[in-house]
C-alpha atoms as one frame of an Amber mdcrd trajectory, in Angstrom:
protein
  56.032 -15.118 -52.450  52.475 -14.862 -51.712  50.145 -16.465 -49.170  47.309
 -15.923 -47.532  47.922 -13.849 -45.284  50.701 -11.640 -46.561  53.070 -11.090
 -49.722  56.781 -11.674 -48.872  58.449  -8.857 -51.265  61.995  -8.476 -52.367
  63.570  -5.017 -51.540  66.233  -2.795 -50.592  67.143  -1.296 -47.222  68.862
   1.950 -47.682  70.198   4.020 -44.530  72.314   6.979 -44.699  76.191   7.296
 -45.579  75.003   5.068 -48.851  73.989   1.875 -46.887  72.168  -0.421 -48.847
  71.182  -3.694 -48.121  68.963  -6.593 -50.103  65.997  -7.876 -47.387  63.149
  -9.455 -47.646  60.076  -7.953 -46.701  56.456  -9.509 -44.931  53.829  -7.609
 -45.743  50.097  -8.342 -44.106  47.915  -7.922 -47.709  44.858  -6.441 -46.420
  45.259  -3.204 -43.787  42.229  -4.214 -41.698  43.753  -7.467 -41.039  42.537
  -8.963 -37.654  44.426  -7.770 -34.516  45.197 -11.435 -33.884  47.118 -11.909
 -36.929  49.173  -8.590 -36.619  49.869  -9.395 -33.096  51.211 -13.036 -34.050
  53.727 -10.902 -36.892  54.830  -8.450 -34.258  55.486 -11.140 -32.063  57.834
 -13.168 -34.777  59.967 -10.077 -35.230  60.381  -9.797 -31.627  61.279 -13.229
 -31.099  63.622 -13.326 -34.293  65.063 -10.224 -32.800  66.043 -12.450 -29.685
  67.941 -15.533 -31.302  71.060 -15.382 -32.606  71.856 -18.283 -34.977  73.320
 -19.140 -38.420  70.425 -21.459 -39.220  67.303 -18.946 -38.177  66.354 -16.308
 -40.637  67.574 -12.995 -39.407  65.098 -10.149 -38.805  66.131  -6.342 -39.485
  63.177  -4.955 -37.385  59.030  -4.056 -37.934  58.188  -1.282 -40.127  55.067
   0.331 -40.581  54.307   0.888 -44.424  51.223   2.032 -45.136  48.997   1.680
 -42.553  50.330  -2.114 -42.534  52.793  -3.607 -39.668  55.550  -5.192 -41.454
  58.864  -7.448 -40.916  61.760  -6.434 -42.402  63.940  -9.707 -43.088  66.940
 -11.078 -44.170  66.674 -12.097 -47.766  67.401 -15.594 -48.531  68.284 -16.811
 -52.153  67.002 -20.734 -51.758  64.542 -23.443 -52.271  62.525 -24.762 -49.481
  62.348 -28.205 -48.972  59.224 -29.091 -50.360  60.051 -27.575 -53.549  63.343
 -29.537 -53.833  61.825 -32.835 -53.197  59.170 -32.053 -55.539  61.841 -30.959
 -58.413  64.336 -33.295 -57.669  63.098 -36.719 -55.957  64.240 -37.957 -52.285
  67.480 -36.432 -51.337  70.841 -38.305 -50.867  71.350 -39.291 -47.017  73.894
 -37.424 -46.167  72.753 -34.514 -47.705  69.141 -34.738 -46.104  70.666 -35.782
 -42.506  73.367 -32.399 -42.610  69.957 -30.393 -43.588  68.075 -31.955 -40.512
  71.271 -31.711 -38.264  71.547 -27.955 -38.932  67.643 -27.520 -38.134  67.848
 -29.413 -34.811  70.683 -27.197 -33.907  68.208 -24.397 -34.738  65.446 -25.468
 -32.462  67.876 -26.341 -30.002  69.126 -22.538 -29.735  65.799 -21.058 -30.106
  65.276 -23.436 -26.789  67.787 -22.412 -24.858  67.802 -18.400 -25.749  67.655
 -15.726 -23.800  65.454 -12.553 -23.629  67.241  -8.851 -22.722  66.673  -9.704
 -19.369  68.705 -13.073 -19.505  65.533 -15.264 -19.126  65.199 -18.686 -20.660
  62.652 -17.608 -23.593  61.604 -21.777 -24.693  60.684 -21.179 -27.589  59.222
 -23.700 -29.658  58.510 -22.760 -33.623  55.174 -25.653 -33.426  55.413 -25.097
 -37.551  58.363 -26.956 -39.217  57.429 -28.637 -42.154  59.508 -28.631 -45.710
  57.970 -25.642 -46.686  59.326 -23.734 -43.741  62.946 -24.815 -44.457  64.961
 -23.004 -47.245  68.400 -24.537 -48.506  70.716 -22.063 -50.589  73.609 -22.819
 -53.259  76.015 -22.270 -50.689  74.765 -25.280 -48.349  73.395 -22.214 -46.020
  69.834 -23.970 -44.480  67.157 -21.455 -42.839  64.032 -21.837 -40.541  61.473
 -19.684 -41.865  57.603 -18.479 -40.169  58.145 -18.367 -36.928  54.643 -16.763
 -36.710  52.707 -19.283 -34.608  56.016 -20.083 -32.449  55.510 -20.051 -28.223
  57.511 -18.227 -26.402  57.799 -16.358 -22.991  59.050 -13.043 -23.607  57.517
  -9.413 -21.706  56.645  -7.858 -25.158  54.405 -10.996 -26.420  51.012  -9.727
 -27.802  48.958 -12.739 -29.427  48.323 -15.875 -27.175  47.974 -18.805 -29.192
  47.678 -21.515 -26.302  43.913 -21.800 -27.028  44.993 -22.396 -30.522  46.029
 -25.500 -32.781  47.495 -24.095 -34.998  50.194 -25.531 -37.214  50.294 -28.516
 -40.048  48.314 -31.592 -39.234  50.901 -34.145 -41.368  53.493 -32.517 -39.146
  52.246 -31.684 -36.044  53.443 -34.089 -33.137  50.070 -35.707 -31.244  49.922
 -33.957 -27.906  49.661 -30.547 -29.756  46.159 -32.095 -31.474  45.357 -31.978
 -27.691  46.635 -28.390 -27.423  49.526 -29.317 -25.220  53.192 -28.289 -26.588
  56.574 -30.309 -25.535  59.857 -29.553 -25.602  60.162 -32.232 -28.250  56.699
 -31.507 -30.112  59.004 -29.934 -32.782  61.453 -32.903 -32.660  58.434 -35.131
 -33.996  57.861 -32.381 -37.042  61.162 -32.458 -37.783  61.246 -36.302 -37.756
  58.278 -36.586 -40.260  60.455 -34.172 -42.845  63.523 -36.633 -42.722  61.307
 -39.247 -43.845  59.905 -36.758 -46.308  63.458 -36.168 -47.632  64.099 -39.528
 -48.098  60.808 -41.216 -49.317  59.622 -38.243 -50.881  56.430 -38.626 -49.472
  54.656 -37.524 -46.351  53.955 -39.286 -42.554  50.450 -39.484 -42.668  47.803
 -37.012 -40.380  48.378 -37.073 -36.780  46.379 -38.761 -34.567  45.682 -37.857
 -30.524  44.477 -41.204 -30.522  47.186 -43.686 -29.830  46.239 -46.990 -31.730
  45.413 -44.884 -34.669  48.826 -43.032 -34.437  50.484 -46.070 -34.345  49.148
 -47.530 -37.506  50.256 -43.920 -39.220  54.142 -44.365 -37.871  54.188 -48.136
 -39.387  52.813 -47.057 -42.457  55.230 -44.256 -42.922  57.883 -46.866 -41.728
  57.356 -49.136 -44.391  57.855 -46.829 -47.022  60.872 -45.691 -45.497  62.135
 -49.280 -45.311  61.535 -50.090 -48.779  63.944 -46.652 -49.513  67.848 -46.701
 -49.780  67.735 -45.552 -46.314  66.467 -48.753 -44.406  70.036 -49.852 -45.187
  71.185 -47.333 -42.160  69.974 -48.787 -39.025  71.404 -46.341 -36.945  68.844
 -43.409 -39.318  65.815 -46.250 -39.097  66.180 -46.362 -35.248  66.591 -42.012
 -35.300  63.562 -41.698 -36.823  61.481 -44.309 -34.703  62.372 -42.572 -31.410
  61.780 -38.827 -32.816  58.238 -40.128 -33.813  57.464 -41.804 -31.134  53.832
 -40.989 -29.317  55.083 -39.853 -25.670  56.691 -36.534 -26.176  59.090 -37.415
 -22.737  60.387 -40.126 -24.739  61.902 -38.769 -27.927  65.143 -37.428 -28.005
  65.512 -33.271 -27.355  67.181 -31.672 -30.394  70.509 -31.067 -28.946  71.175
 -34.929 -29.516  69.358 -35.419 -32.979  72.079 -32.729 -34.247  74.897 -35.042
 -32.693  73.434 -37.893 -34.030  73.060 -36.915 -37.376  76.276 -35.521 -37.446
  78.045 -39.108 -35.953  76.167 -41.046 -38.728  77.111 -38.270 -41.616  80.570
 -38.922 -40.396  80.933 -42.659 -41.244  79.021 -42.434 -44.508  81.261 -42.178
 -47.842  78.695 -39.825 -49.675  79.259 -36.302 -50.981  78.323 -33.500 -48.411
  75.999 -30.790 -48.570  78.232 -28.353 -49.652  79.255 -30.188 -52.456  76.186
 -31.450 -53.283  74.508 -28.093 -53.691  77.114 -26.911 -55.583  76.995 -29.293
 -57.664  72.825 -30.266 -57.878  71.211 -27.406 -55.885  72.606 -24.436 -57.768
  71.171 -25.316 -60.837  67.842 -25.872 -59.490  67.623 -22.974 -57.492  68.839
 -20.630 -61.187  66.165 -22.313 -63.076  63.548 -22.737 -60.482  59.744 -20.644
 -62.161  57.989 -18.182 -60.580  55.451 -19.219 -58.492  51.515 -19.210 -59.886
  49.046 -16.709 -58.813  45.717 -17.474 -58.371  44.416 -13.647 -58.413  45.402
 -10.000 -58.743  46.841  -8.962 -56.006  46.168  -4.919 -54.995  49.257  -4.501
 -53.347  51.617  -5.513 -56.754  51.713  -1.649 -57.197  53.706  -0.779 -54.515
  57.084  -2.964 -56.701  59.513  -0.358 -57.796  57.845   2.097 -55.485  59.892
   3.841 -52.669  58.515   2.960 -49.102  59.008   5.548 -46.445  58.558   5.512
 -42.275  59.595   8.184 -39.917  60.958   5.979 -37.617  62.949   3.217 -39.789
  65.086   3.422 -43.131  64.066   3.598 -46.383  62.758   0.427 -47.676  62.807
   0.470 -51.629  61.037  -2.298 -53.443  63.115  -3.808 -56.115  62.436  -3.871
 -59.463  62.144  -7.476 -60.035  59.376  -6.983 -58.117  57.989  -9.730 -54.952
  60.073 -13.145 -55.169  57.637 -14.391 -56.967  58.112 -12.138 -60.053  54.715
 -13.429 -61.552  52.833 -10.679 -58.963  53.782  -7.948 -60.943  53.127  -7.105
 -64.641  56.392  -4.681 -65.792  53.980  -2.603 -67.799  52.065  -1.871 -64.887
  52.632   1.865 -63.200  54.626   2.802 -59.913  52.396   3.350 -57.177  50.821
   6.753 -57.008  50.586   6.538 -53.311  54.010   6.026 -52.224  55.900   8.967
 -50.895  59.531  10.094 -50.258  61.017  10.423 -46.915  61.669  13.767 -47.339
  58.022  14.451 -48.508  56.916  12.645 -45.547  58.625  15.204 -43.659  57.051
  18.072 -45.122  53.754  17.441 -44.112  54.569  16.852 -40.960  56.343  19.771
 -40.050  53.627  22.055 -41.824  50.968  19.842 -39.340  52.879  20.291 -36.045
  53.186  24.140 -36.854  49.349  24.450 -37.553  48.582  22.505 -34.493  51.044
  24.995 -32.216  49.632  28.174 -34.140  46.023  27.231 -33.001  46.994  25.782
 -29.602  48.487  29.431 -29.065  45.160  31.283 -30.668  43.217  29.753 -27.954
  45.452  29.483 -25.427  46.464  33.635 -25.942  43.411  35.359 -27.653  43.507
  38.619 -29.089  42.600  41.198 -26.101  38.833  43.112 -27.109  39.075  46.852
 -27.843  37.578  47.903 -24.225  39.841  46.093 -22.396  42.182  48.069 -19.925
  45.330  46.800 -18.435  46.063  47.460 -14.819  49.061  47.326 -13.573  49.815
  44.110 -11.593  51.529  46.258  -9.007  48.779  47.718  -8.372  46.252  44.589
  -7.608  48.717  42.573  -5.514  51.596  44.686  -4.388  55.069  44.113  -5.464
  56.371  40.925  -4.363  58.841  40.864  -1.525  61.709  38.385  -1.895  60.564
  36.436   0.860  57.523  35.824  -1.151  59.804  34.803  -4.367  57.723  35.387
  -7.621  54.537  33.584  -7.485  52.720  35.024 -10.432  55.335  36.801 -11.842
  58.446  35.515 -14.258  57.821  31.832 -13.110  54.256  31.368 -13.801  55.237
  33.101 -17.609  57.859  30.382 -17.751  55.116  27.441 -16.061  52.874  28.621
 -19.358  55.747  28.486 -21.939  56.016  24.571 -20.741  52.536  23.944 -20.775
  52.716  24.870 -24.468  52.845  21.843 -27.094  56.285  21.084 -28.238  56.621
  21.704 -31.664  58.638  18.024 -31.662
C-alpha cells in the first residue's frame, strides 16, 4: 500500500539458523522527509513495542534501510473496513458489533499499558476510522497507524499536542479544540459502527455544540431507517458513545461488554463464520490498489535490504501489497547490498581510519634524530616512585588508540 507519506511493502525477515518470517514493512518515500514525520514513525514503533494485544498490529522493531527510518511490522492478510463496506454493503449486526467489541478491547489495553518502567502509558490512537481497521479470513481484527497516537513514554520524540491531527468525520469534538479524552477515541469508534451499519459516514465534527447536534440527529436518522434501529439496546450504544461531553460517554472497557451482552442474545451468524463464509472470498479477489504516479522507491521489490544492526529484510517478489507499484519487467535495484558486502566496507574503513590515526599519532622518526637513553634524562625509577613514564604510560597510549570495533 501506498500513501502519502510512505509505501507499506510486503517482505521477508530472515535471521540466522534459517529464520524466516513474512512482515510488513513502513517505509517513509522520500529520505529528506521532515524530522517531524520521522519522529511521529519512531514513536509508533516504540509505542507498538509497548502493548501487548491480539487486536493491535504487532511491531518487529525500526530498521534503517537506506538512509530511511523504517517499521518493521507484522504482516496482516485483510481488508480494512472501509474497503469491505465499500465492496460489500453495511455489515450484518453481529458481525459489525464483534468487530467494534474487539477494537474497544484494543483501545482499552493500549489505555491501561504499561511502559518498561511499569508506568501507566494512556495512550490514545486519536485516528480510528474504517480505514485504520483490518479484518482477516480468520475473524482476526487489527488496529493499524498508530502514528499520530498520544502517549507518555521516556523515549517519545514528536509532540503532537499543538497538533489536530486526525480525520475530521471521525474525530470526537473536543479534539477540534485540541483537547484529547480518555473517550475521544470512543466517539471515533462510535461513528464507524454507524458506518458499518448504514454504510455511510457521521457527518464533520463540529466544536460548536448546536451544530454538532444537528450532525448526531442526522446520522441518527439514517441509522434508524437501517435494520439496526430494530436493536434498542445498539440505538441507545451509539447515542451515548457520540455524545458531545467526552465525561459522559462510556470508556471502552464497557462498550466491549456491551457489545458482547447484545451479540449474545442475537440469533445471527458470528464473525468467524461469517468471514469464512463472506469475507474470504472478498479478501482472494479483492484488486490491487490504483496508483496515481511512479513511485522511485518500486525498485527496491525483489531487492535484498541489509542493516548492521537488524536482520535481513528481503522484499518479496510480489512486490508492495499493492502489487500495481511494481512493473515485473522492471530491474532489481542496483543499489541494494548484501549483508556480508556491507561488512566489507566497513571493516576495510575502520582499518584505514586506525592506520592513519597511528601515522599521526607515531610518525616516522627524521634521519638526525638521536635517541637518548631515558635512564639517562630522569634516572631509573625507584619502586617507591612506581613507573610513571615508563610501561604504564605505553599501556595509557595503547588505550587512547581508536578501537578497531
Amino acid at each position: 500500500g501506498r500513501g502519502g507519506f510512505g509505501t507499506v511493502y510486503k517482505a521477508w525477515l530472515r535471521g540466522e539458523g534459517g529464520f524466516d518470517k513474512l512482515v510488513a514493512v513502513k517505509v517513509p518515500n522520500d529520505e529528506r522527509t521532515e524530522p517531524g514525520q520521522v519522529a511521529r514513525l519512531k514513536d509508533e514503533a516504540r509505542m507498538l513495542g509497548l502493548l501487548r494485544h491480539r487486536c493491535i498490529v504487532g511491531v518487529d522493531g525500526l530498521a534503517l534501510l537506506e538512509g530511511r527510518w523504517s517499521v518493521v511490522m507484522e504482516f496482516i492478510d485483510g481488508v480494512d473496513l472501509a474497503y469491505l463496506v465499500h465492496t460489500h454493503g453495511p455489515l450484518p449486526l453481529g458481525v459489525a458489533l464483534e468487530i467494534i467489541a474487539d477494537v474497544a478491547g484494543a483501545l482499552d489495553a493500549a489505555w491501561e499499558g504499561r511502559d518498561v518502567d511499569g508506568q501507566p502509558l494512556t495512550l490514545m490512537h486519536r485516528d480510528i476510522k474504517p480505514s485504520n481497521i483490518m479484518v482477516t479470513a480468520s475473524a482476526d481484527v487489527k488496529v493499524l497507524d498508530f502514528g499520530i497516537a498520544k502517549a507518555n513514554f521516556e523515549t517519545r520524540e514528536s509532540e503532537t499536542e499543538s497538533l489536530r491531527l486526525g480525520t475530521q468525520h471521525y474525530m470526537a469534538p473536543e479534539r477540534l479544540d485540541l483537547m484529547d479524552h480518555a473517550t475521544s477515541d470512543v466517539y471515533s469508534l462510535g461513528a464507524v459502527l454507524v458506518g458499518l451499519l448504514t454504510g455511510e459516514k457521521v457527518g464533520r465534527t463540529s466544536a460548536r455544540v448546536a451544530v454538532h447536534t444537528e450532525v448526531i440527529r442526522a446520522a441518527m436518522g439514517k441509522l434508524r431507517a437501517s435494520s439496526a434501529s430494530a436493536n434498542l439496546d445498539v440505538v441507545d450504544l451509539i447515542e451515548a458513545m457520540l455524545r458531545y461531553n467526552p465525561n459522559s460517554r462510556p470508556k471502552a472497557q464497557f462498550v466491549e461488554r456491551r457489545c458482547h451482552e447484545i451479540v449474545g442474545k442475537l440469533q445471527e451468524p458470528n464473525l468467524r463464520a461469517w468471514s469464512k463464509r463472506v469475507l474470504a472470498s472478498i479478501i482472494e479477489n479483492r484488486p490491487p490498489s490504483p496508483v496515481d504516479a511512479p513511485n522511485p522507491m518500486d525498485t527496491w521489490t525483489g531487492s535484498t535490504w541489509a542493516d548492521a544492526t537488524q536482520p535481513t529484510l528481503k522484499a518479496s517478489e510480489d512486490g508492495p501489497i499493492s502489487a500495481a507499484l511494481q512493473d515485473p519487467a522492471q530491474p532489481e535495484s542496483k543499489s541494494s547490498m548484501t549483508l556480508l558486502g556491507l561488512m566489507v566496507v566497513v571493516g576495510w574503513s575502520m582499518a584505514l581510519v586506525v592506520l592513519v590515526t597511528w601515522w599521526v599519532l607515531f610518525p616516522a622518526p627524521a634521519a638526525s634524530t638521536r635517541f637518548v637513553p631515558l635512564s639517562d634524562v630522569v634516572g631509573e625509577p625507584s619502586e617507591a616512585d612506581g613507573d610513571p613514564i615508563g610501561r604504564d604510560a605505553a599501556e595509557d597510549a595503547a588505550e587512547e588508540q581508536p578501537s578497531p570495533e
